[in-house]
Amino acid sequence: MEKQKPRVYVTRIIAEKALNLLATECEMKLWEGAMPPPREVLLEAVREIDGLVSLLTDKVDEELLKQALNLRVVSNVAVGYDNIDVNAATRHGIPIGNTPGVLTETTADLTFALMMAAARRLGESERYIRDGKWQTWDPTALLGVDIFGATLGIIGMGRIGQAVAKRARGFEMHVIYCGGGHGYQSQLIGATRREMDELLRESDFVSIHCPLTPDTHHLIGERELGMMKPTAILVNTARGGIVDPKALNTALKNKQIGYAALDVTEPEPIHLDDPLLTLDNCLIVPHIGSASVRTREKMAMMAVENLLAGLKGERLPHCVNPTVYNR
Ligand code: GLV
């Protein structure tokens, strides 16, 4: 008799190559909606499954894990995993996979794109044309700030922070950083450590690259924004919750800082009546840090590799809670 294939649930359409691989190895159920599966659908689906492929829009918590009696692995298609209660998963003996490394350069590219777009006011410039304001070459219109030679402060010198720092060298930026990282080699990247407050005071650009945890929630609030230069540009490609959006709105409105360029917001998606969307000095894009065709395929394949390893009872190649194996 043929051995029964493991049952897996995939919460959204991901790269075809990854879905094809899953479909050959597993009995796969795929949520095909453009929006994430509603909570009650997900809670029902996990009752039957051995493996879950989740996205950062799916909450994996105690309530879900309690229902998932056969669940052996959760594989998140993201490097970040603040959507998952990792401690609860560890208590339930469930390894959690993520997708580090493959999206580093793509996210660093977007960080630079945002830095440059904010510095040179690209969003406003484009609106200027569409609004019919381009009458002549104007020596005083749409003046921005220089990136070349400016000071870049990186909060969180992990993989992505380091990739941003490498790009900054090409612009002869002075790079300072705070926070830890993975195998950081400061001499190779040429960045200098600072205390967070010093970094905020000295930087022309502040770029956030730390994970969202209870410790980093609203890490950048009124006090921190108040320390930044009035011309400073804040870039966030990490998680929206690291910046207090009310404090940011006040700081931008009162020109306490120059500009913000955000790939991530709190909440996501940002509400259409959010005051940040009314500000000329705020550029917002919809969480597209890893959104290149190649990178999204790599992430999906990595997530499937994690899942298949977990289903076979092997160690996940990329596991965020390795202590689960000490049990
Ligand atoms: C995206 O935000 C990710 O964590 O991969």
JSON list of N, CA and C in Angstrom, two decimals, residues 105-169:
[
{"chain": "A", "resi": 105, "resn": "GLU", "atom": "N", "xyz": [19.97, 41.11, -0.12]},
{"chain": "A", "resi": 105, "resn": "GLU", "atom": "CA", "xyz": [20.40, 42.12, -1.09]},
{"chain": "A", "resi": 105, "resn": "GLU", "atom": "C", "xyz": [19.19, 42.86, -1.68]},
{"chain": "A", "resi": 106, "resn": "THR", "atom": "N", "xyz": [18.11, 42.12, -1.90]},
{"chain": "A", "resi": 106, "resn": "THR", "atom": "CA", "xyz": [16.91, 42.75, -2.48]},
{"chain": "A", "resi": 106, "resn": "THR", "atom": "C", "xyz": [16.34, 43.79, -1.52]},
{"chain": "A", "resi": 107, "resn": "THR", "atom": "N", "xyz": [16.35, 43.47, -0.24]},
{"chain": "A", "resi": 107, "resn": "THR", "atom": "CA", "xyz": [15.82, 44.42, 0.75]},
{"chain": "A", "resi": 107, "resn": "THR", "atom": "C", "xyz": [16.78, 45.61, 0.90]},
{"chain": "A", "resi": 108, "resn": "ALA", "atom": "N", "xyz": [18.07, 45.33, 0.83]},
{"chain": "A", "resi": 108, "resn": "ALA", "atom": "CA", "xyz": [19.04, 46.44, 0.90]},
{"chain": "A", "resi": 108, "resn": "ALA", "atom": "C", "xyz": [18.88, 47.34, -0.32]},
{"chain": "A", "resi": 109, "resn": "ASP", "atom": "N", "xyz": [18.60, 46.75, -1.48]},
{"chain": "A", "resi": 109, "resn": "ASP", "atom": "CA", "xyz": [18.35, 47.56, -2.69]},
{"chain": "A", "resi": 109, "resn": "ASP", "atom": "C", "xyz": [17.17, 48.51, -2.44]},
{"chain": "A", "resi": 110, "resn": "LEU", "atom": "N", "xyz": [16.09, 47.96, -1.89]},
{"chain": "A", "resi": 110, "resn": "LEU", "atom": "CA", "xyz": [14.91, 48.82, -1.68]},
{"chain": "A", "resi": 110, "resn": "LEU", "atom": "C", "xyz": [15.22, 49.91, -0.65]},
{"chain": "A", "resi": 111, "resn": "THR", "atom": "N", "xyz": [16.01, 49.56, 0.36]},
{"chain": "A", "resi": 111, "resn": "THR", "atom": "CA", "xyz": [16.38, 50.56, 1.36]},
{"chain": "A", "resi": 111, "resn": "THR", "atom": "C", "xyz": [17.08, 51.73, 0.68]},
{"chain": "A", "resi": 112, "resn": "PHE", "atom": "N", "xyz": [18.00, 51.39, -0.21]},
{"chain": "A", "resi": 112, "resn": "PHE", "atom": "CA", "xyz": [18.70, 52.47, -0.92]},
{"chain": "A", "resi": 112, "resn": "PHE", "atom": "C", "xyz": [17.76, 53.24, -1.83]},
{"chain": "A", "resi": 113, "resn": "ALA", "atom": "N", "xyz": [16.87, 52.51, -2.48]},
{"chain": "A", "resi": 113, "resn": "ALA", "atom": "CA", "xyz": [15.89, 53.18, -3.35]},
{"chain": "A", "resi": 113, "resn": "ALA", "atom": "C", "xyz": [15.09, 54.19, -2.53]},
{"chain": "A", "resi": 114, "resn": "LEU", "atom": "N", "xyz": [14.67, 53.80, -1.33]},
{"chain": "A", "resi": 114, "resn": "LEU", "atom": "CA", "xyz": [13.88, 54.70, -0.48]},
{"chain": "A", "resi": 114, "resn": "LEU", "atom": "C", "xyz": [14.71, 55.88, -0.01]},
{"chain": "A", "resi": 115, "resn": "MET", "atom": "N", "xyz": [15.96, 55.59, 0.37]},
{"chain": "A", "resi": 115, "resn": "MET", "atom": "CA", "xyz": [16.84, 56.69, 0.80]},
{"chain": "A", "resi": 115, "resn": "MET", "atom": "C", "xyz": [16.97, 57.73, -0.30]},
{"chain": "A", "resi": 116, "resn": "MET", "atom": "N", "xyz": [17.20, 57.24, -1.51]},
{"chain": "A", "resi": 116, "resn": "MET", "atom": "CA", "xyz": [17.42, 58.15, -2.62]},
{"chain": "A", "resi": 116, "resn": "MET", "atom": "C", "xyz": [16.13, 58.86, -3.02]},
{"chain": "A", "resi": 117, "resn": "ALA", "atom": "N", "xyz": [15.03, 58.12, -2.99]},
{"chain": "A", "resi": 117, "resn": "ALA", "atom": "CA", "xyz": [13.75, 58.72, -3.36]},
{"chain": "A", "resi": 117, "resn": "ALA", "atom": "C", "xyz": [13.37, 59.82, -2.37]},
{"chain": "A", "resi": 118, "resn": "ALA", "atom": "N", "xyz": [13.66, 59.58, -1.08]},
{"chain": "A", "resi": 118, "resn": "ALA", "atom": "CA", "xyz": [13.33, 60.59, -0.08]},
{"chain": "A", "resi": 118, "resn": "ALA", "atom": "C", "xyz": [14.28, 61.78, -0.22]},
{"chain": "A", "resi": 119, "resn": "ALA", "atom": "N", "xyz": [15.58, 61.49, -0.37]},
{"chain": "A", "resi": 119, "resn": "ALA", "atom": "CA", "xyz": [16.58, 62.57, -0.43]},
{"chain": "A", "resi": 119, "resn": "ALA", "atom": "C", "xyz": [16.29, 63.50, -1.60]},
{"chain": "A", "resi": 120, "resn": "ARG", "atom": "N", "xyz": [15.87, 62.92, -2.72]},
{"chain": "A", "resi": 120, "resn": "ARG", "atom": "CA", "xyz": [15.67, 63.73, -3.92]},
{"chain": "A", "resi": 120, "resn": "ARG", "atom": "C", "xyz": [14.19, 63.95, -4.25]},
{"chain": "A", "resi": 121, "resn": "ARG", "atom": "N", "xyz": [13.35, 63.64, -3.26]},
{"chain": "A", "resi": 121, "resn": "ARG", "atom": "CA", "xyz": [11.91, 63.98, -3.31]},
{"chain": "A", "resi": 121, "resn": "ARG", "atom": "C", "xyz": [11.23, 63.47, -4.58]},
{"chain": "A", "resi": 122, "resn": "LEU", "atom": "N", "xyz": [11.47, 62.21, -4.88]},
{"chain": "A", "resi": 122, "resn": "LEU", "atom": "CA", "xyz": [10.96, 61.66, -6.14]},
{"chain": "A", "resi": 122, "resn": "LEU", "atom": "C", "xyz": [9.44, 61.57, -6.16]},
{"chain": "A", "resi": 123, "resn": "GLY", "atom": "N", "xyz": [8.84, 61.19, -5.02]},
{"chain": "A", "resi": 123, "resn": "GLY", "atom": "CA", "xyz": [7.37, 61.11, -4.98]},
{"chain": "A", "resi": 123, "resn": "GLY", "atom": "C", "xyz": [6.74, 62.46, -5.27]},
{"chain": "A", "resi": 124, "resn": "GLU", "atom": "N", "xyz": [7.26, 63.47, -4.58]},
{"chain": "A", "resi": 124, "resn": "GLU", "atom": "CA", "xyz": [6.72, 64.83, -4.79]},
{"chain": "A", "resi": 124, "resn": "GLU", "atom": "C", "xyz": [6.98, 65.30, -6.21]},
{"chain": "A", "resi": 125, "resn": "SER", "atom": "N", "xyz": [8.17, 64.97, -6.73]},
{"chain": "A", "resi": 125, "resn": "SER", "atom": "CA", "xyz": [8.53, 65.43, -8.08]},
{"chain": "A", "resi": 125, "resn": "SER", "atom": "C", "xyz": [7.59, 64.84, -9.12]},
{"chain": "A", "resi": 126, "resn": "GLU", "atom": "N", "xyz": [7.24, 63.59, -8.90]},
{"chain": "A", "resi": 126, "resn": "GLU", "atom": "CA", "xyz": [6.34, 62.95, -9.85]},
{"chain": "A", "resi": 126, "resn": "GLU", "atom": "C", "xyz": [4.94, 63.58, -9.76]},
{"chain": "A", "resi": 127, "resn": "ARG", "atom": "N", "xyz": [4.50, 63.84, -8.53]},
{"chain": "A", "resi": 127, "resn": "ARG", "atom": "CA", "xyz": [3.18, 64.48, -8.36]},
{"chain": "A", "resi": 127, "resn": "ARG", "atom": "C", "xyz": [3.17, 65.88, -8.99]},
{"chain": "A", "resi": 128, "resn": "TYR", "atom": "N", "xyz": [4.30, 66.56, -8.89]},
{"chain": "A", "resi": 128, "resn": "TYR", "atom": "CA", "xyz": [4.46, 67.93, -9.43]},
{"chain": "A", "resi": 128, "resn": "TYR", "atom": "C", "xyz": [4.14, 67.94, -10.93]},
{"chain": "A", "resi": 129, "resn": "ILE", "atom": "N", "xyz": [4.65, 66.92, -11.62]},
{"chain": "A", "resi": 129, "resn": "ILE", "atom": "CA", "xyz": [4.38, 66.85, -13.06]},
{"chain": "A", "resi": 129, "resn": "ILE", "atom": "C", "xyz": [2.91, 66.53, -13.30]},
{"chain": "A", "resi": 130, "resn": "ARG", "atom": "N", "xyz": [2.44, 65.49, -12.62]},
{"chain": "A", "resi": 130, "resn": "ARG", "atom": "CA", "xyz": [1.04, 65.07, -12.84]},
{"chain": "A", "resi": 130, "resn": "ARG", "atom": "C", "xyz": [0.06, 66.18, -12.48]},
{"chain": "A", "resi": 131, "resn": "ASP", "atom": "N", "xyz": [0.44, 67.03, -11.51]},
{"chain": "A", "resi": 131, "resn": "ASP", "atom": "CA", "xyz": [-0.45, 68.14, -11.12]},
{"chain": "A", "resi": 131, "resn": "ASP", "atom": "C", "xyz": [-0.30, 69.35, -12.05]},
{"chain": "A", "resi": 132, "resn": "GLY", "atom": "N", "xyz": [0.48, 69.21, -13.10]},
{"chain": "A", "resi": 132, "resn": "GLY", "atom": "CA", "xyz": [0.62, 70.30, -14.08]},
{"chain": "A", "resi": 132, "resn": "GLY", "atom": "C", "xyz": [1.47, 71.46, -13.59]},
{"chain": "A", "resi": 133, "resn": "LYS", "atom": "N", "xyz": [2.36, 71.20, -12.62]},
{"chain": "A", "resi": 133, "resn": "LYS", "atom": "CA", "xyz": [3.15, 72.32, -12.06]},
{"chain": "A", "resi": 133, "resn": "LYS", "atom": "C", "xyz": [4.47, 72.55, -12.78]},
{"chain": "A", "resi": 134, "resn": "TRP", "atom": "N", "xyz": [4.83, 71.67, -13.70]},
{"chain": "A", "resi": 134, "resn": "TRP", "atom": "CA", "xyz": [6.13, 71.81, -14.36]},
{"chain": "A", "resi": 134, "resn": "TRP", "atom": "C", "xyz": [6.02, 72.82, -15.50]},
{"chain": "A", "resi": 135, "resn": "GLN", "atom": "N", "xyz": [6.32, 74.06, -15.18]},
{"chain": "A", "resi": 135, "resn": "GLN", "atom": "CA", "xyz": [6.19, 75.15, -16.16]},
{"chain": "A", "resi": 135, "resn": "GLN", "atom": "C", "xyz": [7.52, 75.48, -16.80]},
{"chain": "A", "resi": 136, "resn": "THR", "atom": "N", "xyz": [8.60, 75.31, -16.03]},
{"chain": "A", "resi": 136, "resn": "THR", "atom": "CA", "xyz": [9.93, 75.67, -16.52]},
{"chain": "A", "resi": 136, "resn": "THR", "atom": "C", "xyz": [10.97, 75.03, -15.61]},
{"chain": "A", "resi": 137, "resn": "TRP", "atom": "N", "xyz": [12.23, 75.07, -16.02]},
{"chain": "A", "resi": 137, "resn": "TRP", "atom": "CA", "xyz": [13.30, 74.61, -15.10]},
{"chain": "A", "resi": 137, "resn": "TRP", "atom": "C", "xyz": [13.40, 75.62, -13.97]},
{"chain": "A", "resi": 138, "resn": "ASP", "atom": "N", "xyz": [13.22, 75.14, -12.77]},
{"chain": "A", "resi": 138, "resn": "ASP", "atom": "CA", "xyz": [13.08, 76.08, -11.66]},
{"chain": "A", "resi": 138, "resn": "ASP", "atom": "C", "xyz": [14.27, 75.92, -10.71]},
{"chain": "A", "resi": 139, "resn": "PRO", "atom": "N", "xyz": [15.08, 76.97, -10.57]},
{"chain": "A", "resi": 139, "resn": "PRO", "atom": "CA", "xyz": [16.30, 76.84, -9.75]},
{"chain": "A", "resi": 139, "resn": "PRO", "atom": "C", "xyz": [16.03, 76.63, -8.26]},
{"chain": "A", "resi": 140, "resn": "THR", "atom": "N", "xyz": [14.81, 76.84, -7.81]},
{"chain": "A", "resi": 140, "resn": "THR", "atom": "CA", "xyz": [14.56, 76.70, -6.36]},
{"chain": "A", "resi": 140, "resn": "THR", "atom": "C", "xyz": [13.53, 75.63, -6.03]},
{"chain": "A", "resi": 141, "resn": "ALA", "atom": "N", "xyz": [13.01, 74.95, -7.06]},
{"chain": "A", "resi": 141, "resn": "ALA", "atom": "CA", "xyz": [11.95, 73.97, -6.76]},
{"chain": "A", "resi": 141, "resn": "ALA", "atom": "C", "xyz": [12.53, 72.60, -6.42]},
{"chain": "A", "resi": 142, "resn": "LEU", "atom": "N", "xyz": [11.85, 71.91, -5.53]},
{"chain": "A", "resi": 142, "resn": "LEU", "atom": "CA", "xyz": [12.11, 70.50, -5.24]},
{"chain": "A", "resi": 142, "resn": "LEU", "atom": "C", "xyz": [13.56, 70.21, -4.86]},
{"chain": "A", "resi": 143, "resn": "LEU", "atom": "N", "xyz": [14.12, 71.09, -4.08]},
{"chain": "A", "resi": 143, "resn": "LEU", "atom": "CA", "xyz": [15.51, 70.88, -3.66]},
{"chain": "A", "resi": 143, "resn": "LEU", "atom": "C", "xyz": [15.55, 69.83, -2.55]},
{"chain": "A", "resi": 144, "resn": "GLY", "atom": "N", "xyz": [16.47, 68.90, -2.70]},
{"chain": "A", "resi": 144, "resn": "GLY", "atom": "CA", "xyz": [16.59, 67.83, -1.71]},
{"chain": "A", "resi": 144, "resn": "GLY", "atom": "C", "xyz": [17.91, 67.90, -0.99]},
{"chain": "A", "resi": 145, "resn": "VAL", "atom": "N", "xyz": [18.36, 66.74, -0.52]},
{"chain": "A", "resi": 145, "resn": "VAL", "atom": "CA", "xyz": [19.65, 66.69, 0.19]},
{"chain": "A", "resi": 145, "resn": "VAL", "atom": "C", "xyz": [20.55, 65.66, -0.51]},
{"chain": "A", "resi": 146, "resn": "ASP", "atom": "N", "xyz": [21.84, 65.80, -0.29]},
{"chain": "A", "resi": 146, "resn": "ASP", "atom": "CA", "xyz": [22.80, 64.88, -0.91]},
{"chain": "A", "resi": 146, "resn": "ASP", "atom": "C", "xyz": [22.96, 63.60, -0.09]},
{"chain": "A", "resi": 147, "resn": "ILE", "atom": "N", "xyz": [23.09, 62.52, -0.82]},
{"chain": "A", "resi": 147, "resn": "ILE", "atom": "CA", "xyz": [23.42, 61.23, -0.18]},
{"chain": "A", "resi": 147, "resn": "ILE", "atom": "C", "xyz": [24.94, 61.09, -0.13]},
{"chain": "A", "resi": 148, "resn": "PHE", "atom": "N", "xyz": [25.57, 61.46, -1.21]},
{"chain": "A", "resi": 148, "resn": "PHE", "atom": "CA", "xyz": [27.02, 61.33, -1.31]},
{"chain": "A", "resi": 148, "resn": "PHE", "atom": "C", "xyz": [27.68, 62.05, -0.14]},
{"chain": "A", "resi": 149, "resn": "GLY", "atom": "N", "xyz": [28.50, 61.31, 0.61]},
{"chain": "A", "resi": 149, "resn": "GLY", "atom": "CA", "xyz": [29.25, 61.92, 1.70]},
{"chain": "A", "resi": 149, "resn": "GLY", "atom": "C", "xyz": [28.46, 62.14, 2.98]},
{"chain": "A", "resi": 150, "resn": "ALA", "atom": "N", "xyz": [27.16, 61.79, 2.99]},
{"chain": "A", "resi": 150, "resn": "ALA", "atom": "CA", "xyz": [26.35, 62.03, 4.19]},
{"chain": "A", "resi": 150, "resn": "ALA", "atom": "C", "xyz": [26.60, 60.93, 5.23]},
{"chain": "A", "resi": 151, "resn": "THR", "atom": "N", "xyz": [26.09, 61.15, 6.43]},
{"chain": "A", "resi": 151, "resn": "THR", "atom": "CA", "xyz": [26.25, 60.15, 7.50]},
{"chain": "A", "resi": 151, "resn": "THR", "atom": "C", "xyz": [25.01, 59.27, 7.56]},
{"chain": "A", "resi": 152, "resn": "LEU", "atom": "N", "xyz": [25.25, 57.98, 7.50]},
{"chain": "A", "resi": 152, "resn": "LEU", "atom": "CA", "xyz": [24.15, 57.00, 7.56]},
{"chain": "A", "resi": 152, "resn": "LEU", "atom": "C", "xyz": [24.23, 56.25, 8.89]},
{"chain": "A", "resi": 153, "resn": "GLY", "atom": "N", "xyz": [23.15, 56.29, 9.63]},
{"chain": "A", "resi": 153, "resn": "GLY", "atom": "CA", "xyz": [23.08, 55.55, 10.90]},
{"chain": "A", "resi": 153, "resn": "GLY", "atom": "C", "xyz": [22.22, 54.32, 10.71]},
{"chain": "A", "resi": 154, "resn": "ILE", "atom": "N", "xyz": [22.80, 53.15, 10.98]},
{"chain": "A", "resi": 154, "resn": "ILE", "atom": "CA", "xyz": [22.08, 51.90, 10.79]},
{"chain": "A", "resi": 154, "resn": "ILE", "atom": "C", "xyz": [21.71, 51.32, 12.16]},
{"chain": "A", "resi": 155, "resn": "ILE", "atom": "N", "xyz": [20.43, 51.13, 12.36]},
{"chain": "A", "resi": 155, "resn": "ILE", "atom": "CA", "xyz": [19.98, 50.54, 13.63]},
{"chain": "A", "resi": 155, "resn": "ILE", "atom": "C", "xyz": [19.75, 49.06, 13.37]},
{"chain": "A", "resi": 156, "resn": "GLY", "atom": "N", "xyz": [20.66, 48.22, 13.89]},
{"chain": "A", "resi": 156, "resn": "GLY", "atom": "CA", "xyz": [20.57, 46.77, 13.67]},
{"chain": "A", "resi": 156, "resn": "GLY", "atom": "C", "xyz": [21.51, 46.37, 12.54]},
{"chain": "A", "resi": 157, "resn": "MET", "atom": "N", "xyz": [22.75, 45.96, 12.93]},
{"chain": "A", "resi": 157, "resn": "MET", "atom": "CA", "xyz": [23.74, 45.62, 11.90]},
{"chain": "A", "resi": 157, "resn": "MET", "atom": "C", "xyz": [23.73, 44.12, 11.64]},
{"chain": "A", "resi": 158, "resn": "GLY", "atom": "N", "xyz": [22.57, 43.62, 11.27]},
{"chain": "A", "resi": 158, "resn": "GLY", "atom": "CA", "xyz": [22.47, 42.21, 10.87]},
{"chain": "A", "resi": 158, "resn": "GLY", "atom": "C", "xyz": [22.80, 42.09, 9.39]},
{"chain": "A", "resi": 159, "resn": "ARG", "atom": "N", "xyz": [22.28, 41.04, 8.80]},
{"chain": "A", "resi": 159, "resn": "ARG", "atom": "CA", "xyz": [22.59, 40.79, 7.38]},
{"chain": "A", "resi": 159, "resn": "ARG", "atom": "C", "xyz": [22.19, 41.97, 6.49]},
{"chain": "A", "resi": 160, "resn": "ILE", "atom": "N", "xyz": [20.96, 42.46, 6.69]},
{"chain": "A", "resi": 160, "resn": "ILE", "atom": "CA", "xyz": [20.47, 43.52, 5.79]},
{"chain": "A", "resi": 160, "resn": "ILE", "atom": "C", "xyz": [21.17, 44.84, 6.10]},
{"chain": "A", "resi": 161, "resn": "GLY", "atom": "N", "xyz": [21.36, 45.12, 7.38]},
{"chain": "A", "resi": 161, "resn": "GLY", "atom": "CA", "xyz": [22.08, 46.34, 7.76]},
{"chain": "A", "resi": 161, "resn": "GLY", "atom": "C", "xyz": [23.47, 46.37, 7.12]},
{"chain": "A", "resi": 162, "resn": "GLN", "atom": "N", "xyz": [24.15, 45.23, 7.14]},
{"chain": "A", "resi": 162, "resn": "GLN", "atom": "CA", "xyz": [25.49, 45.18, 6.55]},
{"chain": "A", "resi": 162, "resn": "GLN", "atom": "C", "xyz": [25.45, 45.37, 5.03]},
{"chain": "A", "resi": 163, "resn": "ALA", "atom": "N", "xyz": [24.43, 44.81, 4.41]},
{"chain": "A", "resi": 163, "resn": "ALA", "atom": "CA", "xyz": [24.31, 44.95, 2.95]},
{"chain": "A", "resi": 163, "resn": "ALA", "atom": "C", "xyz": [24.03, 46.41, 2.58]},
{"chain": "A", "resi": 164, "resn": "VAL", "atom": "N", "xyz": [23.29, 47.11, 3.43]},
{"chain": "A", "resi": 164, "resn": "VAL", "atom": "CA", "xyz": [23.06, 48.54, 3.20]},
{"chain": "A", "resi": 164, "resn": "VAL", "atom": "C", "xyz": [24.37, 49.31, 3.39]},
{"chain": "A", "resi": 165, "resn": "ALA", "atom": "N", "xyz": [25.12, 48.93, 4.44]},
{"chain": "A", "resi": 165, "resn": "ALA", "atom": "CA", "xyz": [26.40, 49.61, 4.72]},
{"chain": "A", "resi": 165, "resn": "ALA", "atom": "C", "xyz": [27.36, 49.45, 3.53]},
{"chain": "A", "resi": 166, "resn": "LYS", "atom": "N", "xyz": [27.36, 48.27, 2.91]},
{"chain": "A", "resi": 166, "resn": "LYS", "atom": "CA", "xyz": [28.24, 48.04, 1.75]},
{"chain": "A", "resi": 166, "resn": "LYS", "atom": "C", "xyz": [27.87, 48.97, 0.60]},
{"chain": "A", "resi": 167, "resn": "ARG", "atom": "N", "xyz": [26.57, 49.11, 0.36]},
{"chain": "A", "resi": 167, "resn": "ARG", "atom": "CA", "xyz": [26.13, 50.02, -0.70]},
{"chain": "A", "resi": 167, "resn": "ARG", "atom": "C", "xyz": [26.55, 51.45, -0.38]},
{"chain": "A", "resi": 168, "resn": "ALA", "atom": "N", "xyz": [26.47, 51.80, 0.91]},
{"chain": "A", "resi": 168, "resn": "ALA", "atom": "CA", "xyz": [26.78, 53.18, 1.33]},
{"chain": "A", "resi": 168, "resn": "ALA", "atom": "C", "xyz": [28.24, 53.54, 1.03]},
{"chain": "A", "resi": 169, "resn": "ARG", "atom": "N", "xyz": [29.11, 52.54, 1.04]},
{"chain": "A", "resi": 169, "resn": "ARG", "atom": "CA", "xyz": [30.53, 52.81, 0.75]},
{"chain": "A", "resi": 169, "resn": "ARG", "atom": "C", "xyz": [30.70, 53.40, -0.64]}
]
